[in-house]
mmCIF file of C-alpha atoms and ligand atoms in Angstrom:
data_model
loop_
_atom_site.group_PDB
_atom_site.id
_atom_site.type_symbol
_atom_site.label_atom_id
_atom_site.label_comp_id
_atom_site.label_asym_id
_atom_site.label_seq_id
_atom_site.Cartn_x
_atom_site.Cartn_y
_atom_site.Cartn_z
ATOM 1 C CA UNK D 189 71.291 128.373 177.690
ATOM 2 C CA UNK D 190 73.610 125.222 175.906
ATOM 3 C CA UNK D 191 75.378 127.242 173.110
ATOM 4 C CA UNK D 192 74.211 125.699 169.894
ATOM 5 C CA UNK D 193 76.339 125.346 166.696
ATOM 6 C CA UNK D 194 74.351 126.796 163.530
ATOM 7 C CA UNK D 195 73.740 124.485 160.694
ATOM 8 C CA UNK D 196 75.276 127.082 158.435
ATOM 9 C CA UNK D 197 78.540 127.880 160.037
ATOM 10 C CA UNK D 198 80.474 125.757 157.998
ATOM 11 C CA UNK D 199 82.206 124.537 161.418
ATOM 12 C CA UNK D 200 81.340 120.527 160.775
ATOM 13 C CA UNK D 201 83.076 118.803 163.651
ATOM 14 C CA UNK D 202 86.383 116.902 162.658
ATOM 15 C CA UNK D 203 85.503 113.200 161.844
ATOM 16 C CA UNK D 204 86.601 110.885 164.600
ATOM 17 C CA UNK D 205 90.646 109.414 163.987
ATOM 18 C CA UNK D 206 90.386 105.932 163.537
ATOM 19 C CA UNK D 207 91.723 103.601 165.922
ATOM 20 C CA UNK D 208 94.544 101.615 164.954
ATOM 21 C CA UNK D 209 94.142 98.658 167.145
ATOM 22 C CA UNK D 210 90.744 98.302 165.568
ATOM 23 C CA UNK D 211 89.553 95.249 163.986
ATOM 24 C CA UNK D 212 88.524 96.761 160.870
ATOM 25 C CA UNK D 213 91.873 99.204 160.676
ATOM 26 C CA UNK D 214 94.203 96.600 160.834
ATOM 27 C CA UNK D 215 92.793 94.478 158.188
ATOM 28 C CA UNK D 216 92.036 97.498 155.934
ATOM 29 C CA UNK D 217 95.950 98.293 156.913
ATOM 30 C CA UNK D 218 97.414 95.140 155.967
ATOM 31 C CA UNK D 219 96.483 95.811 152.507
ATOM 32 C CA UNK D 220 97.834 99.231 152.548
ATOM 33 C CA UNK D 221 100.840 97.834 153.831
ATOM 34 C CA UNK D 222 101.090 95.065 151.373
ATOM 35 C CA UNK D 223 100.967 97.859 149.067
ATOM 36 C CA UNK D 224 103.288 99.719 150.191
ATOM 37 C CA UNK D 225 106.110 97.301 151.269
ATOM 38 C CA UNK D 226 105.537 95.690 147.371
ATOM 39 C CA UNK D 227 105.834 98.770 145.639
ATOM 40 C CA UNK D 228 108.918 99.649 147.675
ATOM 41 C CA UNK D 229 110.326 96.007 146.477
ATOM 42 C CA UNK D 230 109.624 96.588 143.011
ATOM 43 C CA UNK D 231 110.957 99.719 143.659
ATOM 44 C CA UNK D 232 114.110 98.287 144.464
ATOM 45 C CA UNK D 233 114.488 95.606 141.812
ATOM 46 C CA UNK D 234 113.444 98.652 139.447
ATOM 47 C CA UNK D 235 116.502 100.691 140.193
ATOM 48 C CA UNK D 236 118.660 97.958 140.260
ATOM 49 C CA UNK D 237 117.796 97.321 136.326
ATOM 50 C CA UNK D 238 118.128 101.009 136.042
ATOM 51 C CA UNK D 239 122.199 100.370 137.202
ATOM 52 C CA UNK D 240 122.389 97.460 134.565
ATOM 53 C CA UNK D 241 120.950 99.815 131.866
ATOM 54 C CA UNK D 242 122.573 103.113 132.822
ATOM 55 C CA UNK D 243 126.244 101.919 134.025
ATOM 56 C CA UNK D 244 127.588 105.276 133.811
ATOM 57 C CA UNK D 245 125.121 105.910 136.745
ATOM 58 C CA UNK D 246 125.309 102.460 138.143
ATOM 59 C CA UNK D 247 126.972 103.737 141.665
ATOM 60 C CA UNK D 248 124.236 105.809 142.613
ATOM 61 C CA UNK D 249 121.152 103.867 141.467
ATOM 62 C CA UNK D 250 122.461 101.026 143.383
ATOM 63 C CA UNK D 251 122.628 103.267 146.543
ATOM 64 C CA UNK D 252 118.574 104.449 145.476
ATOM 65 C CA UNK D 253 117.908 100.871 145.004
ATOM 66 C CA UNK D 254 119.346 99.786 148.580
ATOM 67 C CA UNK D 255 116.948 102.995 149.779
ATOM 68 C CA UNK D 256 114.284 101.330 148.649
ATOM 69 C CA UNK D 257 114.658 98.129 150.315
ATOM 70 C CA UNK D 258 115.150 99.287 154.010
ATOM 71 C CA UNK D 259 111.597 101.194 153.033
ATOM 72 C CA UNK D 260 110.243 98.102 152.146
ATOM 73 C CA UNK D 261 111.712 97.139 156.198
ATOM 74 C CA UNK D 262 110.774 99.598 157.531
ATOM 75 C CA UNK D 263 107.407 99.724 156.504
ATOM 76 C CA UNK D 264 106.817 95.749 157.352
ATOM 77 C CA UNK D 265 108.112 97.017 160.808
ATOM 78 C CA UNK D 266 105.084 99.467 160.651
ATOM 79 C CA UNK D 267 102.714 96.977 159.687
ATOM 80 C CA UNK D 268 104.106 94.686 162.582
ATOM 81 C CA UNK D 269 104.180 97.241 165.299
ATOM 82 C CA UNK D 270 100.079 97.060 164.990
ATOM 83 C CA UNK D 271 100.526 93.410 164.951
ATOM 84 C CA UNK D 272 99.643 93.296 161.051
ATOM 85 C CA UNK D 273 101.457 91.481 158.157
ATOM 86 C CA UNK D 274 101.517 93.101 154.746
ATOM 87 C CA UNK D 275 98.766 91.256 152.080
ATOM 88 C CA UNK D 276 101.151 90.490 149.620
ATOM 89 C CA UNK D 277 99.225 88.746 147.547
ATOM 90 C CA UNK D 278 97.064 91.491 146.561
ATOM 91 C CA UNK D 279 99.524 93.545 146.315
ATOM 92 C CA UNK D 280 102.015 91.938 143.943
ATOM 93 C CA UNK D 281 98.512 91.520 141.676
ATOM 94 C CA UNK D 282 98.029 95.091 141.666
ATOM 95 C CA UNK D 283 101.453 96.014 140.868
ATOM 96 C CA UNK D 284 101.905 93.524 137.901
ATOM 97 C CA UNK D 285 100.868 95.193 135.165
ATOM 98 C CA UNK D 286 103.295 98.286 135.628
ATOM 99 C CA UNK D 287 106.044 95.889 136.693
ATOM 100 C CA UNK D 288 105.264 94.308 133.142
ATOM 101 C CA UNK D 289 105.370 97.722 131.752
ATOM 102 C CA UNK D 290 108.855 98.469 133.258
ATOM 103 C CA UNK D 291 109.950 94.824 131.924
ATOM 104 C CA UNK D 292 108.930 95.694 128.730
ATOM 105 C CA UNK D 293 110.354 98.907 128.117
ATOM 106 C CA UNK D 294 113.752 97.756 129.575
ATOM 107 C CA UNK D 295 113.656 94.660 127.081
ATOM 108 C CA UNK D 296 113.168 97.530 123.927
ATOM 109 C CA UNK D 297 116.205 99.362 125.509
ATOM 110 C CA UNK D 298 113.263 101.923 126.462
ATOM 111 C CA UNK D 299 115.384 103.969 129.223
ATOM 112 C CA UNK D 300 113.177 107.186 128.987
ATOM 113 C CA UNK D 301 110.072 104.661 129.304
ATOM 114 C CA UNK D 302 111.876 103.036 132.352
ATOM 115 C CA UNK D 303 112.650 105.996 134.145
ATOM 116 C CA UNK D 304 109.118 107.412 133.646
ATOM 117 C CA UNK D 305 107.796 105.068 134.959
ATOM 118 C CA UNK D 306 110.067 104.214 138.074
ATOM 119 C CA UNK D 307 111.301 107.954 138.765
ATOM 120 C CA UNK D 308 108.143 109.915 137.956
ATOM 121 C CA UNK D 309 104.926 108.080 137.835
ATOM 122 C CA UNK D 310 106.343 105.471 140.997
ATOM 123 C CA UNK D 311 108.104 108.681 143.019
ATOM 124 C CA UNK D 312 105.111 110.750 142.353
ATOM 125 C CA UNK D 313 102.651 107.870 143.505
ATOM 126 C CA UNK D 314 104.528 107.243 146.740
ATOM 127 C CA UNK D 315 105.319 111.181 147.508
ATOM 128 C CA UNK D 316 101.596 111.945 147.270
ATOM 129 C CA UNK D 317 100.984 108.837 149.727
ATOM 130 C CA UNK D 318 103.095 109.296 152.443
ATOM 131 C CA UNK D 319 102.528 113.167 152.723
ATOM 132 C CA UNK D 320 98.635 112.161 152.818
ATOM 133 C CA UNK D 321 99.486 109.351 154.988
ATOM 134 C CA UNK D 322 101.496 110.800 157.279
ATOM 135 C CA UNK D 323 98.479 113.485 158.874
ATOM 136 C CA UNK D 324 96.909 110.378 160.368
ATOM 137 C CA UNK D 325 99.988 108.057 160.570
ATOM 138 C CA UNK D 326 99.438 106.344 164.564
ATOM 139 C CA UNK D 327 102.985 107.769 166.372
ATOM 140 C CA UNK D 328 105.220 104.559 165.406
ATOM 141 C CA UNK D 329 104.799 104.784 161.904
ATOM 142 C CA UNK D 330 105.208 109.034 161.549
ATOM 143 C CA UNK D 331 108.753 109.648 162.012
ATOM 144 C CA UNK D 332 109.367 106.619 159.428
ATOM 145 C CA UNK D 333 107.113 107.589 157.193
ATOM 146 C CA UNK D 334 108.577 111.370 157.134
ATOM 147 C CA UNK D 335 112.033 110.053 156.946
ATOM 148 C CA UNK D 336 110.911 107.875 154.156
ATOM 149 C CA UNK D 337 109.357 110.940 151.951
ATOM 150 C CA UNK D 338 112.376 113.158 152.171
ATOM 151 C CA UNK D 339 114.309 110.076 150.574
ATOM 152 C CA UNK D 340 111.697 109.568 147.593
ATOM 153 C CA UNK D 341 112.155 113.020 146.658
ATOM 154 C CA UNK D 342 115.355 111.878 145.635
ATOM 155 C CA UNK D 343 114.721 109.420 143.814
ATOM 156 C CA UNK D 344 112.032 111.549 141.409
ATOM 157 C CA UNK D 345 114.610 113.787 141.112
ATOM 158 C CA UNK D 346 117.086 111.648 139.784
ATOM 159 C CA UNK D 347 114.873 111.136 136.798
ATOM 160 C CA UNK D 348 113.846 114.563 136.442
ATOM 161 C CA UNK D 349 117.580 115.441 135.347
ATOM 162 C CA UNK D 350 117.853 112.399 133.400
ATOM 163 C CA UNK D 351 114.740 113.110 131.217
ATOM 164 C CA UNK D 352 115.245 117.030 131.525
ATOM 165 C CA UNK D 353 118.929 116.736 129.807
ATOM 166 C CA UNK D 354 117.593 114.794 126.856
ATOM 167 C CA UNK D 355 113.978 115.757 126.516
ATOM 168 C CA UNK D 356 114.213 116.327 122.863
ATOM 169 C CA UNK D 357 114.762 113.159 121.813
ATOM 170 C CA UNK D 358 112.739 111.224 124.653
ATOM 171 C CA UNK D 359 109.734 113.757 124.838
ATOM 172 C CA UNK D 360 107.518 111.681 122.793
ATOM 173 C CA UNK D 361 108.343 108.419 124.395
ATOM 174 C CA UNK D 362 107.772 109.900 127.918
ATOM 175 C CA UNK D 363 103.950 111.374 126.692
ATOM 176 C CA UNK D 364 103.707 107.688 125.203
ATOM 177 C CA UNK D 365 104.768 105.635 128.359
ATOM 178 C CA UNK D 366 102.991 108.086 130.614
ATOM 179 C CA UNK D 367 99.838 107.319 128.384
ATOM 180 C CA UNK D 368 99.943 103.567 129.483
ATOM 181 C CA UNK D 369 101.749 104.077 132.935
ATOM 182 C CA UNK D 370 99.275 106.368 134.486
ATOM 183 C CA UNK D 371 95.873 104.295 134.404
ATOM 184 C CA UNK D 372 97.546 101.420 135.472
ATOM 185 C CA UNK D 373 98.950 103.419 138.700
ATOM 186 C CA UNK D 374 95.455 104.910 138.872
ATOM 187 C CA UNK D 375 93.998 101.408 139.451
ATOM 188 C CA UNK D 376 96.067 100.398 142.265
ATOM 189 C CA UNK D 377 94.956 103.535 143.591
ATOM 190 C CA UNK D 378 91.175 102.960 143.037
ATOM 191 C CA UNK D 379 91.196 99.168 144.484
ATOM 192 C CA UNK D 380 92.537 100.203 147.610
ATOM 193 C CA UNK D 381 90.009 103.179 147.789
ATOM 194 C CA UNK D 382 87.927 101.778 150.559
ATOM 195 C CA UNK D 383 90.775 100.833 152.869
ATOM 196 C CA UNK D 384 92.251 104.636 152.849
ATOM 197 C CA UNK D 385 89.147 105.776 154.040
ATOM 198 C CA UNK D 386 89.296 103.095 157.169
ATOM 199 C CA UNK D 387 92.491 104.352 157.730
ATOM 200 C CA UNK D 388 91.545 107.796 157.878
ATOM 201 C CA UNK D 389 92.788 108.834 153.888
ATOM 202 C CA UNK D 390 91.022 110.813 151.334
ATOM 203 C CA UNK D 391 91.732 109.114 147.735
ATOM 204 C CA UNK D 392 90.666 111.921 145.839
ATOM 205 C CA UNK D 393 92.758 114.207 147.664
ATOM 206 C CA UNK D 394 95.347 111.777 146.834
ATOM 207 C CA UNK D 395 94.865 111.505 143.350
ATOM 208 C CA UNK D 396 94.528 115.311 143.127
ATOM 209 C CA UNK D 397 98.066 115.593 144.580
ATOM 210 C CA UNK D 398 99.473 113.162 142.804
ATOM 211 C CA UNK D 399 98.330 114.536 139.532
ATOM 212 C CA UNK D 400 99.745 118.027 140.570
ATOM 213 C CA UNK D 401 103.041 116.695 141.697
ATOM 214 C CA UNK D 402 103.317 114.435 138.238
ATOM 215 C CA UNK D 403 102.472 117.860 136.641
ATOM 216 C CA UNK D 404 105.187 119.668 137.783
ATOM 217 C CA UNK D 405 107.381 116.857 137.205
ATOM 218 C CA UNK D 406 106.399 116.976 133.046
ATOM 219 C CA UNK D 407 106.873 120.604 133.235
ATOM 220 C CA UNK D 408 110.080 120.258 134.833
ATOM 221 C CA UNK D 409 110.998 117.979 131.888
ATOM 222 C CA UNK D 410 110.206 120.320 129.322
ATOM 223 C CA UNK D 411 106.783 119.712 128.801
ATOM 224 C CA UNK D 412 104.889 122.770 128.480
ATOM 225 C CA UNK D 413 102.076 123.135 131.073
ATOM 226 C CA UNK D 414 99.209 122.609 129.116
ATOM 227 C CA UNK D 415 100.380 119.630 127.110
ATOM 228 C CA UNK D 416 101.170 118.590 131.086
ATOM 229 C CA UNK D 417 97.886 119.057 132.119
ATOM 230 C CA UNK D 418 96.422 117.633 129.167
ATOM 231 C CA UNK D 419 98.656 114.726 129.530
ATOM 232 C CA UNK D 420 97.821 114.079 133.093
ATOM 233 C CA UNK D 421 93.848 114.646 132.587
ATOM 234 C CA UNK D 422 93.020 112.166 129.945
ATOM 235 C CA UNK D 423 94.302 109.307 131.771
ATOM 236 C CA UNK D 424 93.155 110.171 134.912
ATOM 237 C CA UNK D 425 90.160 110.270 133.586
ATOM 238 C CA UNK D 426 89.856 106.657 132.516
ATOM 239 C CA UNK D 427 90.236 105.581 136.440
ATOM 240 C CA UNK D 428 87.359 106.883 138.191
ATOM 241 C CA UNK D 429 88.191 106.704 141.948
ATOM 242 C CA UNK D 430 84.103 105.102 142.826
HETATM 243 C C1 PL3 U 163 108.769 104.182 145.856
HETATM 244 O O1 PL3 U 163 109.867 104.415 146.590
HETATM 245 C C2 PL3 U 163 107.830 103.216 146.467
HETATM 246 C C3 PL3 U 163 106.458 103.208 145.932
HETATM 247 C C4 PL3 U 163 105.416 102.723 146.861
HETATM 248 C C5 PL3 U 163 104.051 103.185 146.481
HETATM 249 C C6 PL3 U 163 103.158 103.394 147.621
HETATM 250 C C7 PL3 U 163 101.749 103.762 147.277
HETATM 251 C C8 PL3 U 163 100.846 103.627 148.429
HETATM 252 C C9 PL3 U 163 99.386 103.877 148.239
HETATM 253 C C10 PL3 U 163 98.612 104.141 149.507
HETATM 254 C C11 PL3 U 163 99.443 104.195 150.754
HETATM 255 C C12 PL3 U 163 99.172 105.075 151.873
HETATM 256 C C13 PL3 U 163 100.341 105.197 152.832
HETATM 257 C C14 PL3 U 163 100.326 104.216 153.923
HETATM 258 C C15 PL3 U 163 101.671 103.954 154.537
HETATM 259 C C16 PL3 U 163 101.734 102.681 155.372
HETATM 260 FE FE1 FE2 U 164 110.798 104.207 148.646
HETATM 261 FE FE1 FE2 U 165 111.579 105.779 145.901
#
């Protein structure tokens, strides 16, 4: 007799990895990609306002800043290895209105705004994303995409220190920027949605990491955990994910 798998054994077979060469994966990746590659740019350009604003650390966010843009390389070299070019377009949209944010904090002389949003809420995006990622990353784009995590690390913890050292003058600035920051970040997220999946991602178990991770980062700070959580939960819960 065929051995037969009971209904309730829990076991449900592994959905199918999605082919990279695919039609429908490469254009869903070429707005990933776009994604990615712009937010590594902006990335870039963030930290190299950071070294105008914070000259005593100008040295080193110049070398975070340079970081950033062989990501931004290396990921187009991802997108190009599958024969697909980054959607820029879309992208750059997406991004605008925390670029804005950035812009307008560094205008006010905002540096705890700035660094919350390029150290923790940017970091914390792209940590959560490449660990999720990198499970069903095709075997080009892995070893990058590892390399690439162990350098963003960095980068959030440059601003941990930075906020941590001065967190009682700059704690209420960081809850207030975070306020604004976070649904904006959420939205990229959320118009992307669909494409994750055809590449194989699970948003929500994206935004649940990324919500932990920008949790521990508050805490870290000297928020305590429940004003974290708290923090975190009400503007997540503007975005839903659809
Ligand atoms: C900071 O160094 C750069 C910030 C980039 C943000 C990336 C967010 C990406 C969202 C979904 C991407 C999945 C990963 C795919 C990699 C090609
Ligand atoms: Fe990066
Ligand atoms: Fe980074």
């Amino acid at each position: 007799m065929t051995p037969r798998q009971s209904p309730s054994s829990g076991t449900a077979a592994p959905a199918p990895s999605p082919d990279p060469t695919s039609p429908v994966y490469r254009d869903a990746y070429s707005r990933i990609n776009g994604v990615v590659v712009v937010g590594e740019g902006l990335a870039d350009r963030h930290f190299r306002l950071l070294a105008r604003a914070i000259p005593e650390d100008g040295a080193e966010l110049l070398r975070l800043g340079a970081m950033e843009g062989r990501h931004a390389r290396d990921f187009i070299g991802c997108g190009a290895n599958l024969g697909v070019r980054p959607d820029a377009a879309l992208a750059k949209q997406l991004f605008a209105p925390l670029h804005a944010l950035f812009q307008e904090c560094d205008s006010a002389g905002d540096l705890a705004g700035c660094l919350v949003i390029q150290c923790l809420i940017v970091e914390c995006f792209a940590v959560a994303a490449y660990r999720a990622y990198l499970p069903v990353a095709d075997a080009y784009a892995q070893p990058i995409t590892a390399a690439v995590l162990a350098d963003e690390a960095e980068h959030l913890n440059y601003g941990e220190q930075w906020l941590q050292a001065r967190f009682a003058e700059v704690g209420d600035a960081v809850a207030a920027i975070c306020r604004r920051g976070l649904p904006v970040t959420l939205r990229i997220l959320q118009a992307v949605a669909a494409d994750m999946r055809a590449i194989g991602m699970d948003p929500a178990d994206l935004v649940g990491s990324f919500c932990e991770l920008f949790e521990q980062s508050l805490a870290t700070i000297g928020f305590s955990a429940t004003e974290a959580r708290r923090l975190v939960f009400r503007s997540v819960a503007t975005v839903p994910l659809g």
